Amino acid sequence: MKRALYPGTFDPITNGHLDVIKRASRLFDELVIAVAESPGKSAFFSLAERSRLIEECTVGMDNVSVVSFEGLLAREFETQGVDVVIRGLRAVSDFEYELMLALMNRKLNDAFETAFLMPSEQYIYLHSSLVREVFALGGDISSLVPRPVLDAFRDRK
C-alpha cells in the first residue's frame, strides 16, 4: 500500500490544489492532506477552518484524509508513515524553491521522497495569495476556488 502526503497551508484551498489532490488520489492508495500551521504567516482562515474546508472539498474521495501539523515536514512524513510527499509545480520558478525544500527534507530524513505533480493548464497561474488579493479587491473568485471556500469567503464579508 503506497501512502502519500500532500502538505501545505492551503489558505485557502484552490481549484489548483483540488486538481493535484484528485491526481494524487488516483496514483496512491491513500493520500493524507497535511495542513500546516505556519505561525510565521498571518493566515486568512484558521487552521481548523482550513482543515474543515479541505474535508468539505474532498467529500467522496474515500482514500483522502486530512490532518493538521506544525513543525518540520520531515517529522510529519515520519509521523504519518508515508512513502512520498506530493508537491505541486505551477511554473519553472516553483521548481528551484521546491527542489531546495525536497533536498533539505531528505537531509533531515534520508527516507524522504518527493513527487512533483503539475495541475491542469487552467490552474498554472493560481496561487492562494492571489485568490485572497482578488477577493480583497472585490473581484470574482468563483472560478478559482471550490464552492465551500467561496461560501466561506462570502461569510467573511
Short mmCIF file of C-alpha atoms in Angstrom, two decimals:
data_model
loop_
_atom_site.label_atom_id
_atom_site.label_comp_id
_atom_site.label_asym_id
_atom_site.label_seq_id
_atom_site.Cartn_x
_atom_site.Cartn_y
_atom_site.Cartn_z
CA MET A 1 0.00 0.00 0.00
CA LYS A 2 1.50 3.31 -1.08
CA ARG A 3 0.68 6.34 1.05
CA ALA A 4 1.36 9.92 0.04
CA LEU A 5 1.35 13.18 1.98
CA TYR A 6 0.29 16.46 0.36
CA PRO A 7 1.36 19.29 2.68
CA GLY A 8 0.58 22.98 2.50
CA THR A 9 -1.01 25.89 4.26
CA PHE A 10 -4.00 25.79 1.88
CA ASP A 11 -5.06 29.33 2.82
CA PRO A 12 -7.37 28.79 1.04
CA ILE A 13 -7.51 25.54 -0.88
CA THR A 14 -7.92 26.43 -4.56
CA ASN A 15 -9.15 24.57 -7.60
CA GLY A 16 -5.47 24.04 -8.45
CA HIS A 17 -4.88 22.29 -5.13
CA LEU A 18 -8.01 20.22 -5.67
CA ASP A 19 -6.75 19.23 -9.13
CA VAL A 20 -3.47 17.99 -7.63
CA ILE A 21 -5.40 16.15 -4.89
CA LYS A 22 -7.54 14.36 -7.48
CA ARG A 23 -4.45 13.39 -9.49
CA ALA A 24 -2.55 12.15 -6.44
CA SER A 25 -5.56 10.22 -5.11
CA ARG A 26 -5.59 8.23 -8.36
CA LEU A 27 -1.86 7.47 -8.12
CA PHE A 28 -1.69 6.37 -4.48
CA ASP A 29 -3.68 4.02 -2.30
CA GLU A 30 -4.01 6.69 0.37
CA LEU A 31 -3.46 10.45 0.31
CA VAL A 32 -3.06 12.39 3.54
CA ILE A 33 -3.51 16.13 3.17
CA ALA A 34 -1.40 17.80 5.85
CA VAL A 35 -2.50 21.34 6.69
CA ALA A 36 0.43 23.31 8.08
CA GLU A 37 0.07 25.75 10.96
CA SER A 38 2.76 28.12 9.60
CA PRO A 39 2.96 30.54 12.53
CA GLY A 40 5.21 32.87 10.51
CA LYS A 41 2.37 33.66 8.11
CA SER A 42 -0.77 35.55 9.01
CA ALA A 43 -3.49 33.21 7.79
CA PHE A 44 -6.81 34.41 6.39
CA PHE A 45 -8.52 31.23 7.64
CA SER A 46 -7.65 29.50 10.91
CA LEU A 47 -6.04 26.07 10.88
CA ALA A 48 -9.36 24.50 11.91
CA GLU A 49 -11.23 26.36 9.15
CA ARG A 50 -8.69 25.35 6.50
CA SER A 51 -8.87 21.71 7.58
CA ARG A 52 -12.68 21.75 7.58
CA LEU A 53 -12.82 23.36 4.13
CA ILE A 54 -10.50 20.70 2.70
CA GLU A 55 -12.64 17.96 4.25
CA GLU A 56 -15.72 19.52 2.64
CA CYS A 57 -13.97 19.79 -0.73
CA THR A 58 -12.83 16.17 -0.71
CA VAL A 59 -16.11 14.51 0.29
CA GLY A 60 -16.47 11.32 -1.73
CA MET A 61 -12.72 10.80 -2.12
CA ASP A 62 -12.56 7.72 0.07
CA ASN A 63 -8.76 7.42 0.06
CA VAL A 64 -8.18 11.05 1.13
CA SER A 65 -7.84 12.17 4.75
CA VAL A 66 -6.93 15.49 6.36
CA VAL A 67 -4.60 16.14 9.29
CA SER A 68 -3.06 19.32 10.63
CA PHE A 69 0.52 19.72 11.81
CA GLU A 70 3.11 22.18 12.97
CA GLY A 71 6.85 21.95 12.79
CA LEU A 72 9.07 20.16 10.35
CA LEU A 73 7.61 18.42 7.34
CA ALA A 74 10.32 15.75 7.63
CA ARG A 75 8.95 14.92 11.08
CA GLU A 76 5.34 14.80 9.82
CA PHE A 77 6.49 12.49 6.99
CA GLU A 78 7.75 10.10 9.65
CA THR A 79 4.74 10.54 11.94
CA GLN A 80 2.31 9.73 9.13
CA GLY A 81 4.37 6.77 7.89
CA VAL A 82 4.01 7.78 4.26
CA ASP A 83 6.13 6.78 1.27
CA VAL A 84 6.25 10.08 -0.58
CA VAL A 85 5.40 13.77 -0.32
CA ILE A 86 3.45 15.38 -3.14
CA ARG A 87 4.30 18.91 -4.20
CA GLY A 88 2.55 20.88 -6.90
CA LEU A 89 4.57 22.72 -9.53
CA ARG A 90 2.90 25.54 -11.40
CA ALA A 91 5.82 27.07 -13.23
CA VAL A 92 9.56 26.70 -13.65
CA SER A 93 10.01 29.33 -10.94
CA ASP A 94 8.42 26.94 -8.39
CA PHE A 95 10.93 24.21 -9.18
CA GLU A 96 14.03 25.82 -7.67
CA TYR A 97 12.30 26.51 -4.36
CA GLU A 98 10.65 23.08 -4.24
CA LEU A 99 13.95 21.37 -5.10
CA MET A 100 15.67 23.12 -2.18
CA LEU A 101 12.87 22.05 0.17
CA ALA A 102 12.99 18.46 -1.08
CA LEU A 103 16.76 18.25 -0.64
CA MET A 104 16.65 19.78 2.85
CA ASN A 105 13.90 17.37 3.88
CA ARG A 106 15.95 14.46 2.53
CA LYS A 107 18.91 15.74 4.57
CA LEU A 108 16.70 15.68 7.67
CA ASN A 109 15.26 12.25 6.84
CA ASP A 110 17.04 10.11 4.27
CA ALA A 111 13.82 8.18 3.55
CA PHE A 112 12.08 11.39 2.45
CA GLU A 113 10.94 11.22 -1.17
CA THR A 114 9.20 13.95 -3.13
CA ALA A 115 7.00 13.60 -6.21
CA PHE A 116 6.10 16.69 -8.20
CA LEU A 117 2.71 16.96 -9.89
CA MET A 118 1.55 19.68 -12.21
CA PRO A 119 -2.02 20.93 -12.12
CA SER A 120 -4.07 21.25 -15.28
CA GLU A 121 -3.02 24.14 -17.51
CA GLN A 122 -6.03 26.21 -16.46
CA TYR A 123 -4.62 26.37 -12.91
CA ILE A 124 -0.95 27.08 -13.66
CA TYR A 125 -1.25 30.73 -12.55
CA LEU A 126 -3.39 30.02 -9.47
CA HIS A 127 -1.96 30.79 -6.04
CA SER A 128 -3.76 31.15 -2.70
CA SER A 129 -2.33 34.61 -2.09
CA LEU A 130 -3.69 35.78 -5.46
CA VAL A 131 -7.13 34.45 -4.53
CA ARG A 132 -7.07 36.38 -1.25
CA GLU A 133 -5.94 39.54 -3.05
CA VAL A 134 -8.59 39.30 -5.78
CA PHE A 135 -11.25 38.78 -3.12
CA ALA A 136 -9.98 41.70 -1.01
CA LEU A 137 -10.17 43.96 -4.06
CA GLY A 138 -13.74 42.91 -4.83
CA GLY A 139 -13.02 40.52 -7.69
CA ASP A 140 -14.90 37.35 -8.58
CA ILE A 141 -13.13 34.23 -7.24
CA SER A 142 -15.89 31.76 -8.08
CA SER A 143 -13.85 30.07 -10.83
CA LEU A 144 -10.74 29.88 -8.64
CA VAL A 145 -11.95 28.03 -5.55
CA PRO A 146 -14.33 25.17 -4.71
CA ARG A 147 -17.86 26.12 -3.59
CA PRO A 148 -17.29 25.62 0.17
CA VAL A 149 -14.34 28.02 0.02
CA LEU A 150 -16.33 30.60 -1.95
CA ASP A 151 -19.09 30.40 0.68
CA ALA A 152 -16.53 30.80 3.49
CA PHE A 153 -15.12 33.93 1.82
CA ARG A 154 -18.62 35.37 1.36
CA ASP A 155 -19.36 34.70 5.04
CA ARG A 156 -16.36 36.88 5.91
CA LYS A 157 -17.73 39.96 4.13
#
